[in-house]
mmCIF file of C-alpha atoms in Angstrom:
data_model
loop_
_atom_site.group_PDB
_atom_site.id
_atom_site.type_symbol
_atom_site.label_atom_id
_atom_site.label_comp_id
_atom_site.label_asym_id
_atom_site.label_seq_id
_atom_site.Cartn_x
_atom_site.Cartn_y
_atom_site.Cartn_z
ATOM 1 C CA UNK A 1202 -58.762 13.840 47.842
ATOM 2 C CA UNK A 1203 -56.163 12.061 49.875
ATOM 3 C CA UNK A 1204 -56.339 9.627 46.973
ATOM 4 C CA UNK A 1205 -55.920 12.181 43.923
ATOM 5 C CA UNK A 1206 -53.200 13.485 45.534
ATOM 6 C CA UNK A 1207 -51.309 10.137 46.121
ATOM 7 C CA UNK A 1208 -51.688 9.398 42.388
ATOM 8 C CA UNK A 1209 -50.688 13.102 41.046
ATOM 9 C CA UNK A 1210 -47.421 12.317 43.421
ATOM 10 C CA UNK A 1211 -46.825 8.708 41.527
ATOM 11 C CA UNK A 1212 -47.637 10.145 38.471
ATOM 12 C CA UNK A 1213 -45.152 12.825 38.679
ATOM 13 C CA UNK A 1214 -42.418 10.733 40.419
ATOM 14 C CA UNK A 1215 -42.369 7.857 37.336
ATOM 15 C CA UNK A 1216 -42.458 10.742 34.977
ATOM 16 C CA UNK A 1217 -39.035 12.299 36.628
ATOM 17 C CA UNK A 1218 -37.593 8.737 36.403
ATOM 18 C CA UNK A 1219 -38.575 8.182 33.138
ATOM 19 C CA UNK A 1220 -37.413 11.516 32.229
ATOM 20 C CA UNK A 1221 -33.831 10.974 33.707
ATOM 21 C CA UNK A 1222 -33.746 7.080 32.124
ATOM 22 C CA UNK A 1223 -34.327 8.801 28.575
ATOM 23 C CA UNK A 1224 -31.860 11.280 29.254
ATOM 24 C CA UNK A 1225 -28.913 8.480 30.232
ATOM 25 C CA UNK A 1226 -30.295 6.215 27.307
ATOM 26 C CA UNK A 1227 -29.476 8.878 24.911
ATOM 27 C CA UNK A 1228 -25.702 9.242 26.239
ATOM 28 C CA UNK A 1229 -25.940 5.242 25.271
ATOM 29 C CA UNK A 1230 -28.515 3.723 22.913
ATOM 30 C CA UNK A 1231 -28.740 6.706 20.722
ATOM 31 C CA UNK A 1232 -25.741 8.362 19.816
ATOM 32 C CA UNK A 1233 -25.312 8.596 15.992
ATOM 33 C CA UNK A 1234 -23.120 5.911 14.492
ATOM 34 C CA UNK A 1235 -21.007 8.302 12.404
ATOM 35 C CA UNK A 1236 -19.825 9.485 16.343
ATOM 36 C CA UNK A 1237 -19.045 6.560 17.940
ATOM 37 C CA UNK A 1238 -17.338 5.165 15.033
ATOM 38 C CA UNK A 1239 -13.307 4.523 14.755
ATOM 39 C CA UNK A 1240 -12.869 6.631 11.887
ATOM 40 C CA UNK A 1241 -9.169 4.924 11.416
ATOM 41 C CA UNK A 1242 -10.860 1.466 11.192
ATOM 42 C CA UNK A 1243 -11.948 0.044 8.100
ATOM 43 C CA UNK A 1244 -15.331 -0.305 6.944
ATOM 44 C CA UNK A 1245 -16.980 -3.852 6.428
ATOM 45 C CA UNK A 1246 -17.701 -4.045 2.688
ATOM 46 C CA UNK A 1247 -21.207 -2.970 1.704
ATOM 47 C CA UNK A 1248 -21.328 -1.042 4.946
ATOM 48 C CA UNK A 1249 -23.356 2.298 4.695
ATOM 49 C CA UNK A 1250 -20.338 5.281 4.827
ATOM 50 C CA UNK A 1251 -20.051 7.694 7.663
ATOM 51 C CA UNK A 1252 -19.001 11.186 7.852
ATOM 52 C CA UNK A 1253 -19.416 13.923 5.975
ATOM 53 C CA UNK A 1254 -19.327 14.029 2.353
ATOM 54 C CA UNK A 1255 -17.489 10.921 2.192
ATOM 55 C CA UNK A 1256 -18.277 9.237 -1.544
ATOM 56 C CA UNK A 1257 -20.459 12.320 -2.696
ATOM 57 C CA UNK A 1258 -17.381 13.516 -5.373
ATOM 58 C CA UNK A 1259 -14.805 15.938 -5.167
ATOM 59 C CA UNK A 1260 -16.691 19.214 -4.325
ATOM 60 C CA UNK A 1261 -14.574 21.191 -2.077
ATOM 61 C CA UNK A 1262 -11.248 19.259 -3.806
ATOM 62 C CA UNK A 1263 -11.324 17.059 -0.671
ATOM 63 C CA UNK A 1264 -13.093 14.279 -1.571
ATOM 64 C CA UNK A 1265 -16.088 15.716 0.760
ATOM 65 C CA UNK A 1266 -18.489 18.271 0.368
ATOM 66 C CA UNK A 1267 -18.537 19.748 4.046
ATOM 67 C CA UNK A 1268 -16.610 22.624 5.152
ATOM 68 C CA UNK A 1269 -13.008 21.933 6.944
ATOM 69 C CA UNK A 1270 -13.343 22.458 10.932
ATOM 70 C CA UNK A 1271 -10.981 22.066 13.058
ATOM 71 C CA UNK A 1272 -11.377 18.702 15.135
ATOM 72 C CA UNK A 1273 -9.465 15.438 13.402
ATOM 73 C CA UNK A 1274 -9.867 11.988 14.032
ATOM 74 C CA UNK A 1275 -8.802 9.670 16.321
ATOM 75 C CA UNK A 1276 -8.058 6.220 17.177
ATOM 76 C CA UNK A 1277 -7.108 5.704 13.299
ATOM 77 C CA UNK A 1278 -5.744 2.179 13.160
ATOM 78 C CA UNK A 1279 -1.707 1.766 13.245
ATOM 79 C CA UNK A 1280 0.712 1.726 10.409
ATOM 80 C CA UNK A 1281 2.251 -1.563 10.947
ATOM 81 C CA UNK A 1282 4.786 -2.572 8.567
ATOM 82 C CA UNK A 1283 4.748 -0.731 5.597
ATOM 83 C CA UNK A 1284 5.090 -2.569 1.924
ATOM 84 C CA UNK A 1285 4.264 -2.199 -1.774
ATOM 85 C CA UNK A 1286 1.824 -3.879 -3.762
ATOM 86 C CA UNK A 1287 1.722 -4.601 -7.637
ATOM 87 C CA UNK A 1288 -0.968 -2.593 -9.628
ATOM 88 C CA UNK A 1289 -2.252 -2.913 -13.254
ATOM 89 C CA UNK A 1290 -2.033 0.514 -13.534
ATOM 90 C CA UNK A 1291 0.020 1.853 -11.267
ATOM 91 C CA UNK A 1292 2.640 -0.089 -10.807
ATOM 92 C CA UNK A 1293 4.380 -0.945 -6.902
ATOM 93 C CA UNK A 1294 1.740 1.108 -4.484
ATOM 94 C CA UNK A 1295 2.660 1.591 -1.061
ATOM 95 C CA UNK A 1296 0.320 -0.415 1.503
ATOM 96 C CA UNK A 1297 0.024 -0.233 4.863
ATOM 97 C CA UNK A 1298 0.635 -3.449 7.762
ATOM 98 C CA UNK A 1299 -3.353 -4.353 6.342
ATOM 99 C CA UNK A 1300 -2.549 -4.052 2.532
ATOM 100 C CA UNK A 1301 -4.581 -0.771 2.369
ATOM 101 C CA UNK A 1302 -3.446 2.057 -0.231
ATOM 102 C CA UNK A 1303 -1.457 4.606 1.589
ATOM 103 C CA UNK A 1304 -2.602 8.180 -0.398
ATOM 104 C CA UNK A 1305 -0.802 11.879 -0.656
ATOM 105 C CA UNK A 1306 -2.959 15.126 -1.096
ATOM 106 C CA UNK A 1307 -1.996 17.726 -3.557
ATOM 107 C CA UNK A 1308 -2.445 21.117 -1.531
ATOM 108 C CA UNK A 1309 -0.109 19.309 1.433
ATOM 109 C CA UNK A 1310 3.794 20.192 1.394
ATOM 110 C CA UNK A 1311 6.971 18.002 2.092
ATOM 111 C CA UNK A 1312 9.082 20.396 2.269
ATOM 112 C CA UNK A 1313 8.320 21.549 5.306
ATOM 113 C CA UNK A 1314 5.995 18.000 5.846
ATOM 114 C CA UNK A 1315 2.727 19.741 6.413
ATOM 115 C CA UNK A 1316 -0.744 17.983 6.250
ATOM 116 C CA UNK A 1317 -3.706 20.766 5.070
ATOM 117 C CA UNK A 1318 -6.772 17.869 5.570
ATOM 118 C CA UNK A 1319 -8.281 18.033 8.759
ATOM 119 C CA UNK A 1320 -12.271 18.191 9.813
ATOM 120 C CA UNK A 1321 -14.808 16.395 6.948
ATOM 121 C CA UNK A 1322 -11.504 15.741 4.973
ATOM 122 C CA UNK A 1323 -9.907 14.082 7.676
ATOM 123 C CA UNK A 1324 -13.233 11.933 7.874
ATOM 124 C CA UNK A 1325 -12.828 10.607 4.714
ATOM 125 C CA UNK A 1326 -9.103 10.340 4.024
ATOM 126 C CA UNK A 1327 -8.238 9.334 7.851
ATOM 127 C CA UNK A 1328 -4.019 10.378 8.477
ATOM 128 C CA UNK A 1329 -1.570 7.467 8.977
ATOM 129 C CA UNK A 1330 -0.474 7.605 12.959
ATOM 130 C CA UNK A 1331 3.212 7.475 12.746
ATOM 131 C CA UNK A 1332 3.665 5.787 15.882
ATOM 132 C CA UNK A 1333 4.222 1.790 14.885
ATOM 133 C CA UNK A 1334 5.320 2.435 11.395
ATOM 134 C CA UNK A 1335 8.141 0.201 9.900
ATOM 135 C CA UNK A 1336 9.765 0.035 6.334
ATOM 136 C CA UNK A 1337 8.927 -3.919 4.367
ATOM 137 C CA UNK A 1338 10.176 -5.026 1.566
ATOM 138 C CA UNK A 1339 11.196 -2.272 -1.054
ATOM 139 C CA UNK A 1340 10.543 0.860 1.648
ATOM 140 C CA UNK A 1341 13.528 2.505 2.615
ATOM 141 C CA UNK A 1342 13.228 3.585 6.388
ATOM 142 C CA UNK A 1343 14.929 6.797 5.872
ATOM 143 C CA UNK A 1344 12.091 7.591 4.503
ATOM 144 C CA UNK A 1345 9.680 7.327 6.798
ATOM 145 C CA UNK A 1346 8.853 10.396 9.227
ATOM 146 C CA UNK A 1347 6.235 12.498 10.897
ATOM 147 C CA UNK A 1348 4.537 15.562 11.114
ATOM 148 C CA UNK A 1349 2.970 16.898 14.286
ATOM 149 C CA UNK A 1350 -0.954 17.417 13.417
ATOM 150 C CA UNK A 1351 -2.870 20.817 14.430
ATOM 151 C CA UNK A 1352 -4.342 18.525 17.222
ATOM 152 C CA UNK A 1353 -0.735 17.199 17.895
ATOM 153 C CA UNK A 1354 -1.300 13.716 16.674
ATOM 154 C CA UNK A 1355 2.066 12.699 15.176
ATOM 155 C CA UNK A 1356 1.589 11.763 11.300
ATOM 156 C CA UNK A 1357 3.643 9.429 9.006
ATOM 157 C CA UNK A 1358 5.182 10.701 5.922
ATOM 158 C CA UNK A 1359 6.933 8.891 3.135
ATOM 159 C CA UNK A 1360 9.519 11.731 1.581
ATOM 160 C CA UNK A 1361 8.231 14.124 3.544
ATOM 161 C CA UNK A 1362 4.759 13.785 1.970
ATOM 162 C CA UNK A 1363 2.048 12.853 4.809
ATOM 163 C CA UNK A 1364 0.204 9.796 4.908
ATOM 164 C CA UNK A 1365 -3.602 8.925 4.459
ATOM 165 C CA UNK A 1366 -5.825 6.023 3.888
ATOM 166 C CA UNK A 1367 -9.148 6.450 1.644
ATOM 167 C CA UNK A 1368 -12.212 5.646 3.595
ATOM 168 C CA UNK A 1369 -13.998 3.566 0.754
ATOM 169 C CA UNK A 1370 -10.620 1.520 0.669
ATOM 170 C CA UNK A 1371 -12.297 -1.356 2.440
ATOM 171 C CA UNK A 1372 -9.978 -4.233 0.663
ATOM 172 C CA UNK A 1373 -6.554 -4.884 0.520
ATOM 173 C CA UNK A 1374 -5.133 -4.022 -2.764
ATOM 174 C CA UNK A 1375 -8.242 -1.077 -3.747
ATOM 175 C CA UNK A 1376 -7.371 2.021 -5.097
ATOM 176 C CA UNK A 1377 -11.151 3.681 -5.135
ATOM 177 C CA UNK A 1378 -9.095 6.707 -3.916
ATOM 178 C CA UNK A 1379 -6.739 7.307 -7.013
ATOM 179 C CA UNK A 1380 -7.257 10.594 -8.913
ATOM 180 C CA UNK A 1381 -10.177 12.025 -6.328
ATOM 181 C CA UNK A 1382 -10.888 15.744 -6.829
ATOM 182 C CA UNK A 1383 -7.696 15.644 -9.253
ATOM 183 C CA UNK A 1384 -5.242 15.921 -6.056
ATOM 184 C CA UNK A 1385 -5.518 12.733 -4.389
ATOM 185 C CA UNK A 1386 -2.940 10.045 -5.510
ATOM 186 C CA UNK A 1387 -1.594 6.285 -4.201
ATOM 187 C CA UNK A 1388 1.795 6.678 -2.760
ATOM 188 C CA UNK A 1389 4.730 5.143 -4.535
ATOM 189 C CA UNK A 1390 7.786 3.693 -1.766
ATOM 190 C CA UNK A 1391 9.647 7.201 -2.439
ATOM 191 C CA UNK A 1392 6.530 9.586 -1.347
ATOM 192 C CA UNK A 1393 5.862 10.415 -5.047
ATOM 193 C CA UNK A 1394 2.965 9.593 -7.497
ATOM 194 C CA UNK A 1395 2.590 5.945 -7.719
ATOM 195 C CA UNK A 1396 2.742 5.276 -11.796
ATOM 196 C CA UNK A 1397 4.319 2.261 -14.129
ATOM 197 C CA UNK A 1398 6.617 5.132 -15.437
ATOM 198 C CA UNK A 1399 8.201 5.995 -11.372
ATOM 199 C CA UNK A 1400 8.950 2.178 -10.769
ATOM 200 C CA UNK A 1401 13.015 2.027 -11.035
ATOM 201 C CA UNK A 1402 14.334 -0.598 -12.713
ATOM 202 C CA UNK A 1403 14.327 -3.346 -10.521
ATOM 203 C CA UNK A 1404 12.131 -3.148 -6.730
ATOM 204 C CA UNK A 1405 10.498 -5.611 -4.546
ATOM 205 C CA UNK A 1406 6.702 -6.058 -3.811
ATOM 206 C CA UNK A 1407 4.900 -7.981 -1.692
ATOM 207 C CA UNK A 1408 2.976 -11.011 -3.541
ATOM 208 C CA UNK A 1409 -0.074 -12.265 -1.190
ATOM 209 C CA UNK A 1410 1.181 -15.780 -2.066
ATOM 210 C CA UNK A 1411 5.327 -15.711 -2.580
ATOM 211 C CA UNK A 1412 5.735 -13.031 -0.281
ATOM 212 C CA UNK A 1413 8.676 -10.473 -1.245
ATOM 213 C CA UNK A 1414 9.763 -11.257 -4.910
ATOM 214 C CA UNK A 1415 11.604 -8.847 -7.272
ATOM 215 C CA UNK A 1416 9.606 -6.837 -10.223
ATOM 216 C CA UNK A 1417 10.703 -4.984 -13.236
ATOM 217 C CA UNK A 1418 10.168 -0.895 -14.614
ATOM 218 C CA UNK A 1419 6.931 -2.006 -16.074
ATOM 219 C CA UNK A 1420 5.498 -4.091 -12.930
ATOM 220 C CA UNK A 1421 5.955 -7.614 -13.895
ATOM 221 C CA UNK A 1422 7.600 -10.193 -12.071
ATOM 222 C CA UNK A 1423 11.222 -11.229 -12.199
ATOM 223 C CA UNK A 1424 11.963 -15.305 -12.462
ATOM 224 C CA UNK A 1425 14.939 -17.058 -12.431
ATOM 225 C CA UNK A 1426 15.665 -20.400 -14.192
ATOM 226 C CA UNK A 1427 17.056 -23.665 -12.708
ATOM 227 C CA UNK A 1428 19.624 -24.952 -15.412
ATOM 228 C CA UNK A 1429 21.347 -21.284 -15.347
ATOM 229 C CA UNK A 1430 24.469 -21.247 -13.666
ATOM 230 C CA UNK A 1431 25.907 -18.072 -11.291
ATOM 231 C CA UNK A 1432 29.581 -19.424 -10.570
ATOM 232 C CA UNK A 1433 32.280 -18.810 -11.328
ATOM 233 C CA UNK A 1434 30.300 -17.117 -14.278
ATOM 234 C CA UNK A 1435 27.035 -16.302 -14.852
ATOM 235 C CA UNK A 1436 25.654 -18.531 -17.908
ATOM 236 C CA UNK A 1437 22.027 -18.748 -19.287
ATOM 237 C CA UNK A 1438 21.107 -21.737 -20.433
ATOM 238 C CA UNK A 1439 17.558 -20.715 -21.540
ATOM 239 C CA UNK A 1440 18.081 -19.680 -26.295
ATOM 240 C CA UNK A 1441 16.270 -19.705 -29.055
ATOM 241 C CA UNK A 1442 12.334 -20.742 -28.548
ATOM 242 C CA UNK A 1443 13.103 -20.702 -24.836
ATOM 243 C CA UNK A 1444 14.437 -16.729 -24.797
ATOM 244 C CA UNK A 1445 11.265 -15.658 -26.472
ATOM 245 C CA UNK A 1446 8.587 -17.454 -24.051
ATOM 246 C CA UNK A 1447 11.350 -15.724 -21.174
ATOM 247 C CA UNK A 1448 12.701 -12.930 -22.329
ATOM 248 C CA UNK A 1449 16.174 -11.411 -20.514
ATOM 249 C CA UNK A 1450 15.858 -8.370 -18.190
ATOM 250 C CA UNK A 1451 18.003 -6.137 -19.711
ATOM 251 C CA UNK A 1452 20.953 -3.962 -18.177
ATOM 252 C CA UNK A 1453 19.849 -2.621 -14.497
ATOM 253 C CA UNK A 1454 22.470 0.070 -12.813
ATOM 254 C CA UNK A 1455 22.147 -0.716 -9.315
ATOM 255 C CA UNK A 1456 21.390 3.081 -8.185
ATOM 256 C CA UNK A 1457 18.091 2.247 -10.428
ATOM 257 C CA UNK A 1458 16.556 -0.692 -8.088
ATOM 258 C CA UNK A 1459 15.161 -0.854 -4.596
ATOM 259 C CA UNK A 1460 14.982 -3.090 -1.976
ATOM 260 C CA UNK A 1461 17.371 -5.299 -4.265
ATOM 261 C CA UNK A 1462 20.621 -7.056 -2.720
ATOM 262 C CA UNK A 1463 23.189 -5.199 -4.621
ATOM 263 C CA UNK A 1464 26.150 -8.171 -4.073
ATOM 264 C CA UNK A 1465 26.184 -9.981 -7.221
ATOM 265 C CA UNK A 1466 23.787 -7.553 -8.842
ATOM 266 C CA UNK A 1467 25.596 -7.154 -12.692
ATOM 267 C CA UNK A 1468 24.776 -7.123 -15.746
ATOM 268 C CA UNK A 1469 26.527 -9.734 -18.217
ATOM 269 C CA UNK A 1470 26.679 -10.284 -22.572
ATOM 270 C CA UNK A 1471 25.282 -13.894 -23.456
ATOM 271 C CA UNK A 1472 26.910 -15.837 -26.297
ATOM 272 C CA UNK A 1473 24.037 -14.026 -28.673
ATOM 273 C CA UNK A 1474 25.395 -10.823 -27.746
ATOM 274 C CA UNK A 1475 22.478 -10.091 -25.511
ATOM 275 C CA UNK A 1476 23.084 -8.107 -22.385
ATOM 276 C CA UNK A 1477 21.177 -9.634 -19.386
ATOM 277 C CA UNK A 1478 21.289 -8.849 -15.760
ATOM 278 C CA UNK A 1479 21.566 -10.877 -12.825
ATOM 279 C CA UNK A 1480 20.792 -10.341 -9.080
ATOM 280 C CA UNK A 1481 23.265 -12.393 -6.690
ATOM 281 C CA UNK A 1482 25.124 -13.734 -10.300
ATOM 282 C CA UNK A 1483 21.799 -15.309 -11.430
ATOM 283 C CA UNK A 1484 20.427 -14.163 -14.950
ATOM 284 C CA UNK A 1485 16.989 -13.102 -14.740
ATOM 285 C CA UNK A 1486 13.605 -13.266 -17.059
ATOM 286 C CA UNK A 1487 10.544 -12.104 -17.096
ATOM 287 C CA UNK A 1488 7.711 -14.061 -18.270
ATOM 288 C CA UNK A 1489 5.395 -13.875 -21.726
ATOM 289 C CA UNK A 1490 2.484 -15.418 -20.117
ATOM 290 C CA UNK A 1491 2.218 -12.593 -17.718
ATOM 291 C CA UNK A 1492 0.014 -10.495 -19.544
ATOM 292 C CA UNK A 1493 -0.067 -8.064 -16.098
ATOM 293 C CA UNK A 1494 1.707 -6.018 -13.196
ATOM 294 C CA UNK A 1495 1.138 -8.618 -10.282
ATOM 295 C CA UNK A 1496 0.978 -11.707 -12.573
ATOM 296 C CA UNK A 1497 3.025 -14.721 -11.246
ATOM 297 C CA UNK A 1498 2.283 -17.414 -14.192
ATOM 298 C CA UNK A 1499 5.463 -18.461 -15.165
ATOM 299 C CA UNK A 1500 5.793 -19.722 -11.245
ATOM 300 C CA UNK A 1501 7.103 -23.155 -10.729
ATOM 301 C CA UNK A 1502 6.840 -23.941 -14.684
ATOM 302 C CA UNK A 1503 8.566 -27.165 -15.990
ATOM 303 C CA UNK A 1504 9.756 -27.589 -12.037
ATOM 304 C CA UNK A 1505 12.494 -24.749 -13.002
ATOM 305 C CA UNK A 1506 11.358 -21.589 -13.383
ATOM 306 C CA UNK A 1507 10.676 -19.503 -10.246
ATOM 307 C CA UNK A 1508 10.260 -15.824 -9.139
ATOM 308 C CA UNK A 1509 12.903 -14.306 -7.590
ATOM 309 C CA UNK A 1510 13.755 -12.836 -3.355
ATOM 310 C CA UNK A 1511 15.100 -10.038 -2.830
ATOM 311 C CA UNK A 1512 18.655 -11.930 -2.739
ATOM 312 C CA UNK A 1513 19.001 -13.718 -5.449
ATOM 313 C CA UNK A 1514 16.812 -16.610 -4.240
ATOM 314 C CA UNK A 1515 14.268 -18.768 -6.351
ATOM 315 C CA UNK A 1516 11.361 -18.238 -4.369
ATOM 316 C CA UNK A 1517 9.511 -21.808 -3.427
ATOM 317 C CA UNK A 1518 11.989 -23.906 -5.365
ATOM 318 C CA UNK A 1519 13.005 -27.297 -3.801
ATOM 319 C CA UNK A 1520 15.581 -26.827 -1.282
ATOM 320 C CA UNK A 1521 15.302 -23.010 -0.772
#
C-alpha cells in the first residue's frame, strides 16, 4: 500500500513538472514563425512568406486578403540613405539605404501625410521608420518627412506621401510590388508615381558599379567625351559617324534636372547648328549601344568616353 502510494505521488509529481516544462517550452520552442519574425527585415529569397495574405493578390485592395486590425509592425529595418535606381520601365525609382523599392498606397493622403495601411496590410507592405532617413544622390531632403502612425511610430514620407517597402521585395533593384491591387506604386525622388514620362530632364541615380552618374528623361545614361573641350568655350569634338553612335543631349533648363550641379550647366549651338547641353561646360551624349534605362555600355570606350558625376566629372577616367 505504502508502495502504491509512493508511486501515485512520483507519478503525479513528474506529471506537474512535465506539465509546467511544456507550458515554458511553448513560450520558446513553439511560437509561430510569422510572430517572432522582424516584419521590417527582408526575407531570404525562396523563403516561405509570413503574414497574412501576403502574395495571395489584391483582394481587399491591400495586397492581402485579411481584414485591417489595429496592431502595426515593429522593428521594420531603418531607412538609411535614401537613393534612386534606374528601371526598364520605370525609370529613376526611389530605394532605400539596402536598394529596396520604396512604394506609395493609393487610398493614403499627402496632404495632410496620412498612412491608411495598418494590421495584415502593414504585414505585407511594412512602413519606412523615419528615424535614420537621409536624402543620396538625386533626393532632395526637403522632401523627406514623417507622419506619426496610429501606434505612434514616426513614418517617412517623400512629398508628403508615406513610405513602404513590399514584403516579396527580397532583392535590391525588384519591383514585385508595382501596380498591386491597382493602388500600389514605386516611388519616384519627388513622392509621385515612378514612370519614364516623370523623370525631368536630367537626374542622378545610383549605378551599383559607377556609383552616382547623371541620366536623361528617358532613363539612359549621360557620358561625356575626352577630346571635348569646356574652356573658355565649350567645343565637341565628336561629328559625323561619331554624333550618330553618341548622339547630343539636347537643350536641358536647369529647373528641369535634379541632383545636377547647376554651375556650368548650359546649353550651347555646335558648328552643325545642333543645340547640345553641357553640365560643368562639358557637352554631353548619350550612348546608341545602350539599348536600356540602367545600361552603362558606352563606359570607358576607346579610353575616352565615360559617364558622367553629378559635377561635371567623367566618372572612372584616368586622373579623376
Amino acid at each position: 500500500m505504502k508502495t502504491s502510494w509512493r508511486t501515485a505521488s512520483l507519478v503525479a509529481t513528474a506529471a506537474s513538472v512535465l506539465a509546467l516544462t511544456t507550458a515554458c517550452g511553448q513560450d520558446n520552442s513553439t511560437t509561430p514563425a510569422a510572430a517572432a519574425q522582424n516584419v521590417g527585415a527582408t526575407a531570404p529569397a525562396g523563403s516561405p512568406t509570413t503574414g497574412a495574405g501576403i502574395g495571395t493578390g489584391a483582394g481587399n485592395g491591400y495586397g492581402a486578403d485579411g481584414n485591417q486590425s489595429s496592431a502595426s509592425p515593429t522593428q521594420a529595418a531603418p531607412a538609411g540613405k535614401l537613393t534612386v535606381a534606374a528601371n526598364p520601365d520605370l525609370g529613376n525609382v526611389l530605394t532605400d539605404g539596402s536598394g529596396l523599392t520604396l512604394y506609395r498606397f493609393d487610398k493614403d493622403t499627402a496632404n495632410p501625410p496620412k498612412s491608411n495601411c495598418a494590421g495584415d496590410c502593414a504585414s505585407t507592405w511594412p512602413p519606412v521608420p523615419a528615424g535614420d532617413a537621409t536624402a543620396g544622390a538625386g533626393v532632395d531632403k526637403a522632401l523627406l518627412g514623417s507622419v506619426t502612425r496610429a501606434d505612434g511610430t514616426k513614418q517617412l514620407t517623400i512629398g508628403g506621401w508615406p513610405a513602404y517597402r513590399y514584403a516579396k521585395d527580397v532583392n535590391a533593384g525588384d519591383v514585385n510590388g508595382q501596380g498591386v491591387g491597382g493602388k500600389w506604386f514605386a516611388l519616384a525622388a519627388d513622392g509621385k508615381k515612378a514612370s519614364l514620362a516623370a523623370l525631368p530632364g536630367l537626374s542622378v541615380r545610383k549605378d551599383p558599379k559607377l556609383g552616382d552618374i547623371i541620366v536623361d528623361k528617358n532613363g539612359r545614361t549621360v557620358y561625356r567625351f575626352l577630346k571635348d573641350k569646356a574652356w573658355p568655350k565649350s567645343v565637341s569634338n565628336c561629328t559625323g559617324a561619331c554624333l550618330v553612335k553618341w548622339p547630343a543631349v539636347g537643350i536641358v533648363k536647369p529647373e528641369d534636372t535634379q541632383g545636377v550641379k547647376k554651375k556650368g550647366l548650359m546649353g550651347f549651338t555646335r558648328p552643325d547648328g545642333v543645340k547640345q547641353m553641357t553640365v560643368n561646360c562639358w557637352p554631353i551624349y548619350t550612348f546608341s549601344g545602350d539599348k536600356a534605362p540602367g545600361d552603362t555600355n558606352g563606359q570607358g570606350v576607346g579610353g575616352t568616353w565615360y559617364a558622367v558625376s553629378p559635377d561635371g566629372k567623367p566618372v572612372g577616367a584616368p586622373g579623376n
